PDB file of C-alpha atoms in Angstrom:
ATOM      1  CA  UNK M   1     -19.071  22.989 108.780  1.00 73.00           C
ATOM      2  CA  UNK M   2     -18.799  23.311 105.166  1.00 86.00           C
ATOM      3  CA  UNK M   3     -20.500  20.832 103.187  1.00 91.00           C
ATOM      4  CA  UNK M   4     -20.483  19.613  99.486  1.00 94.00           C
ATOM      5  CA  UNK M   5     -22.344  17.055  97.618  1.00 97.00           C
ATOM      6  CA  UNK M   6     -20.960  14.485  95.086  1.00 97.00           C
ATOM      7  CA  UNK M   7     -23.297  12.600  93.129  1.00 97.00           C
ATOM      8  CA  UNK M   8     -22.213   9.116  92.375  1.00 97.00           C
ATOM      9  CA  UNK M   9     -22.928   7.956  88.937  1.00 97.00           C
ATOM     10  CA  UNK M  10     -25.419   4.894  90.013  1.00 97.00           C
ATOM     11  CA  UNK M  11     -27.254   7.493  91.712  1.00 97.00           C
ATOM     12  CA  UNK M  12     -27.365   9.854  88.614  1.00 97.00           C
ATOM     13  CA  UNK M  13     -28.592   6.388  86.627  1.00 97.00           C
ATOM     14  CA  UNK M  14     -31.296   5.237  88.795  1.00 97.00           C
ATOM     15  CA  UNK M  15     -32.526   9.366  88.810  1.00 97.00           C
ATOM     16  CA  UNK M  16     -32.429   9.379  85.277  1.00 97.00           C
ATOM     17  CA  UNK M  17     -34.413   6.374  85.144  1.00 97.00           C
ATOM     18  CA  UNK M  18     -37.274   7.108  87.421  1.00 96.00           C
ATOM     19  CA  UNK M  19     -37.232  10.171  85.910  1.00 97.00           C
ATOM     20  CA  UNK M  20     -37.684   8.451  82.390  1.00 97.00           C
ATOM     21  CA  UNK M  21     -40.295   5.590  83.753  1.00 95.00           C
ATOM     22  CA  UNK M  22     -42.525   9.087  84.922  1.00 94.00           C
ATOM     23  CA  UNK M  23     -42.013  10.822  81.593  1.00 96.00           C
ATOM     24  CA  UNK M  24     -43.972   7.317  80.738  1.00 96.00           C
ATOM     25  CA  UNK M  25     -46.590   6.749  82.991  1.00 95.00           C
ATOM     26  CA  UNK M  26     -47.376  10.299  84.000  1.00 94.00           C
ATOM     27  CA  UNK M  27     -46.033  13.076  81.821  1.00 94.00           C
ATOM     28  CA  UNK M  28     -43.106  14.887  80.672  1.00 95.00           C
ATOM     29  CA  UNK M  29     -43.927  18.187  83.208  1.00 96.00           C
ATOM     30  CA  UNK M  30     -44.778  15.805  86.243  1.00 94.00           C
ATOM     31  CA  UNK M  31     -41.316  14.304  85.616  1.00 95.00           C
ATOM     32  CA  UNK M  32     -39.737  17.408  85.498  1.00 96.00           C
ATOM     33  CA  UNK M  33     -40.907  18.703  88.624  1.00 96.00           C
ATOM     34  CA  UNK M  34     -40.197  15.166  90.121  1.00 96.00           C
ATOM     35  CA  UNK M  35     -36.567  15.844  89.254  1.00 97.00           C
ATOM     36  CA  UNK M  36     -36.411  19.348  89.907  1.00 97.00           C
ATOM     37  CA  UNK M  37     -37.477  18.497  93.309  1.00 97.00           C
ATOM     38  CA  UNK M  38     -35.350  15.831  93.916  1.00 97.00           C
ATOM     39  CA  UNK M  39     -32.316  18.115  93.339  1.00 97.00           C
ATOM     40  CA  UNK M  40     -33.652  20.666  95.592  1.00 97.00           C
ATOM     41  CA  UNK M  41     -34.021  18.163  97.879  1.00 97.00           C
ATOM     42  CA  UNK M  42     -29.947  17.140  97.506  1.00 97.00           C
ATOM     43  CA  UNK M  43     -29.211  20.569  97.884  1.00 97.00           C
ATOM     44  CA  UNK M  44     -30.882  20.625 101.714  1.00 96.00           C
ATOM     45  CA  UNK M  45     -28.705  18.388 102.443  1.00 97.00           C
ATOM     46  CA  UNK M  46     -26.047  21.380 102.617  1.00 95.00           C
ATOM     47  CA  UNK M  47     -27.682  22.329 105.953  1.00 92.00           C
ATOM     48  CA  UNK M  48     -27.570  19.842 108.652  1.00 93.00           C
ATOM     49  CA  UNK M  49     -26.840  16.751 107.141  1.00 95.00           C
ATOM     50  CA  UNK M  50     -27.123  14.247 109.994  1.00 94.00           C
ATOM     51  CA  UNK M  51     -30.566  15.431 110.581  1.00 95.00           C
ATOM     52  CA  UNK M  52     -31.837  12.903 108.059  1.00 96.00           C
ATOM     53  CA  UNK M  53     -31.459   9.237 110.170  1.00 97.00           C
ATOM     54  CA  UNK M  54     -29.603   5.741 109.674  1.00 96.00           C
ATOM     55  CA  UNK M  55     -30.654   4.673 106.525  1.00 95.00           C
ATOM     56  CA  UNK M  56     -31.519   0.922 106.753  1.00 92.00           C
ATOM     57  CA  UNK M  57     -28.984  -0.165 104.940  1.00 91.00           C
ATOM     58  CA  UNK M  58     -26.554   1.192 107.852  1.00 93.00           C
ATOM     59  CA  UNK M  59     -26.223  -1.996 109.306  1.00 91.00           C
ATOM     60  CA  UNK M  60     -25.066  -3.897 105.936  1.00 88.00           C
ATOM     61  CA  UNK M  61     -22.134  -1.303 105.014  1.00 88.00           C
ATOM     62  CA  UNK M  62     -18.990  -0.297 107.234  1.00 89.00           C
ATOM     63  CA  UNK M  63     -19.095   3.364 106.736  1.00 91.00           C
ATOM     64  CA  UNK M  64     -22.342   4.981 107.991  1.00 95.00           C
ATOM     65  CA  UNK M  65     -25.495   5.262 105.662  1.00 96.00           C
ATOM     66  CA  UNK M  66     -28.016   7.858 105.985  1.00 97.00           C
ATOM     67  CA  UNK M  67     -31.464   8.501 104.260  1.00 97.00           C
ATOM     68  CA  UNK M  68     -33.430  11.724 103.287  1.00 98.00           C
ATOM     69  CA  UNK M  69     -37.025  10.776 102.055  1.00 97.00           C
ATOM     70  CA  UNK M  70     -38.499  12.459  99.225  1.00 97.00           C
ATOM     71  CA  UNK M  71     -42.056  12.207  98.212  1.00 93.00           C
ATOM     72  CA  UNK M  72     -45.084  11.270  99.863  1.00 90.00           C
ATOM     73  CA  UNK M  73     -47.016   8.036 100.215  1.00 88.00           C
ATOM     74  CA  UNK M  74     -46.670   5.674  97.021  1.00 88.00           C
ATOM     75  CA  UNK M  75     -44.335   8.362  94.955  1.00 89.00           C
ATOM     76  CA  UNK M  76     -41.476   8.088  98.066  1.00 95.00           C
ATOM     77  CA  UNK M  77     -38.370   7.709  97.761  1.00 97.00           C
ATOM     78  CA  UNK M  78     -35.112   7.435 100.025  1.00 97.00           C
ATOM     79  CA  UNK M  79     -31.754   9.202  98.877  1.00 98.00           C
ATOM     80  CA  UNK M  80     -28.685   7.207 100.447  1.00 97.00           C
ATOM     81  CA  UNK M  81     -25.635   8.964 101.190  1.00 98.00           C
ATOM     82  CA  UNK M  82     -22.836   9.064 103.451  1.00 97.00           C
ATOM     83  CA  UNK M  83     -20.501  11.924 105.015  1.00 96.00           C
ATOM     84  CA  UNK M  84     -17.025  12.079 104.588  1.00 94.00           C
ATOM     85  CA  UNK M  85     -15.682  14.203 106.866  1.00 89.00           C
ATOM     86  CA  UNK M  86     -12.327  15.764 107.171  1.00 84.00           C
ATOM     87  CA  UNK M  87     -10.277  18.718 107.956  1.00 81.00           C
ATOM     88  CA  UNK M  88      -9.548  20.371 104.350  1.00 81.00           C
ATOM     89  CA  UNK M  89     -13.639  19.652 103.235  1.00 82.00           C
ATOM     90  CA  UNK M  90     -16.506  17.320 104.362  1.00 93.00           C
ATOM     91  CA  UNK M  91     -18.449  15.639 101.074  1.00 96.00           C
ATOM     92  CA  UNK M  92     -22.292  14.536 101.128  1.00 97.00           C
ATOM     93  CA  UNK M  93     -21.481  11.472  98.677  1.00 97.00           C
ATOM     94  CA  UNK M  94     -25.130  10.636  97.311  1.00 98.00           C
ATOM     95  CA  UNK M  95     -24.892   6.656  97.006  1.00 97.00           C
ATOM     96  CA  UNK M  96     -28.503   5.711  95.686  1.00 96.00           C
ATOM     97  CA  UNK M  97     -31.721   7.510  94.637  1.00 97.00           C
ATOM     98  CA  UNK M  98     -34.028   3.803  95.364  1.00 96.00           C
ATOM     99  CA  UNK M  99     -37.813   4.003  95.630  1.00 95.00           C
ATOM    100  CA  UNK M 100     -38.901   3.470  98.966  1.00 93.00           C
ATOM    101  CA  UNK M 101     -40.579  -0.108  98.238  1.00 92.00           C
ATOM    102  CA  UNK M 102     -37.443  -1.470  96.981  1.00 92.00           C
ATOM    103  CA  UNK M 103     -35.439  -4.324  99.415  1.00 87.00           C
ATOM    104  CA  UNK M 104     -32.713  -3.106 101.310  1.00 88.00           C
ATOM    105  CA  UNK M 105     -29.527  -2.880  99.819  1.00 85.00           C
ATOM    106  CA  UNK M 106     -26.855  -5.564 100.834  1.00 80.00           C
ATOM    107  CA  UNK M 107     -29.592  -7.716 103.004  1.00 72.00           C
ATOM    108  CA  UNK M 108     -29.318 -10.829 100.501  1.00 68.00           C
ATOM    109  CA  UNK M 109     -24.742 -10.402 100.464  1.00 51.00           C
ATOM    110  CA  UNK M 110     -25.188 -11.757 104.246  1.00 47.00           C
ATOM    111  CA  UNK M 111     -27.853 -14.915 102.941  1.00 40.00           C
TER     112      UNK M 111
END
């Protein structure tokens, strides 16, 4: 199946931001590559997308939520998406770029 990916624009903000809190703390080229390798990452998505599991968040949403991590250790991160499938063209609809430490998205809506 033919696959393409549509970035939504919260998930182009919170990129841009870690992207901008690294330019900070580390450098500008560490950022760079940071990003550079996030988008390669987006792009693997193009092969096999329901490889990457239920995202945690899966249980919270009605449409199905999946994860990709990116990083290692302290510097991980999950990209959320979901795949809408259909006959004319499937999407990859990236939701969320969220840093692995941060709470699960819709958890507190149910509290």
């Amino acid at each position: 199946m033919k696959y393409r990916i549509e970035i939504s624009s919260t998930a182009e903000a919170e990129a841009d931001q870690t992207f901008l809190w690294m330019s900070q703390v580390t450098s500008p080229e560490k950022a760079k590559q940071w990003y550079q390798g996030l988008l390669k990452s987006i792009t693997s998505l193009l092969q096999m997308p329901k490889r990457c599991p239920l995202a945690r968040e899966n249980e919270y949403f009605s449409q199905e939520i999946r994860q990709l991590l990116y990083g290692h250790g302290r510097n991980s991160y999950r990209i959320l998406f979901t795949i809408l499938e259909n006959p004319e063209s499937s999407i990859i609809r990236i939701l969320h770029i969220r840093h692995a430490a941060q709470e699960t998205l819709g958890k507190n809506s149910e509290e």
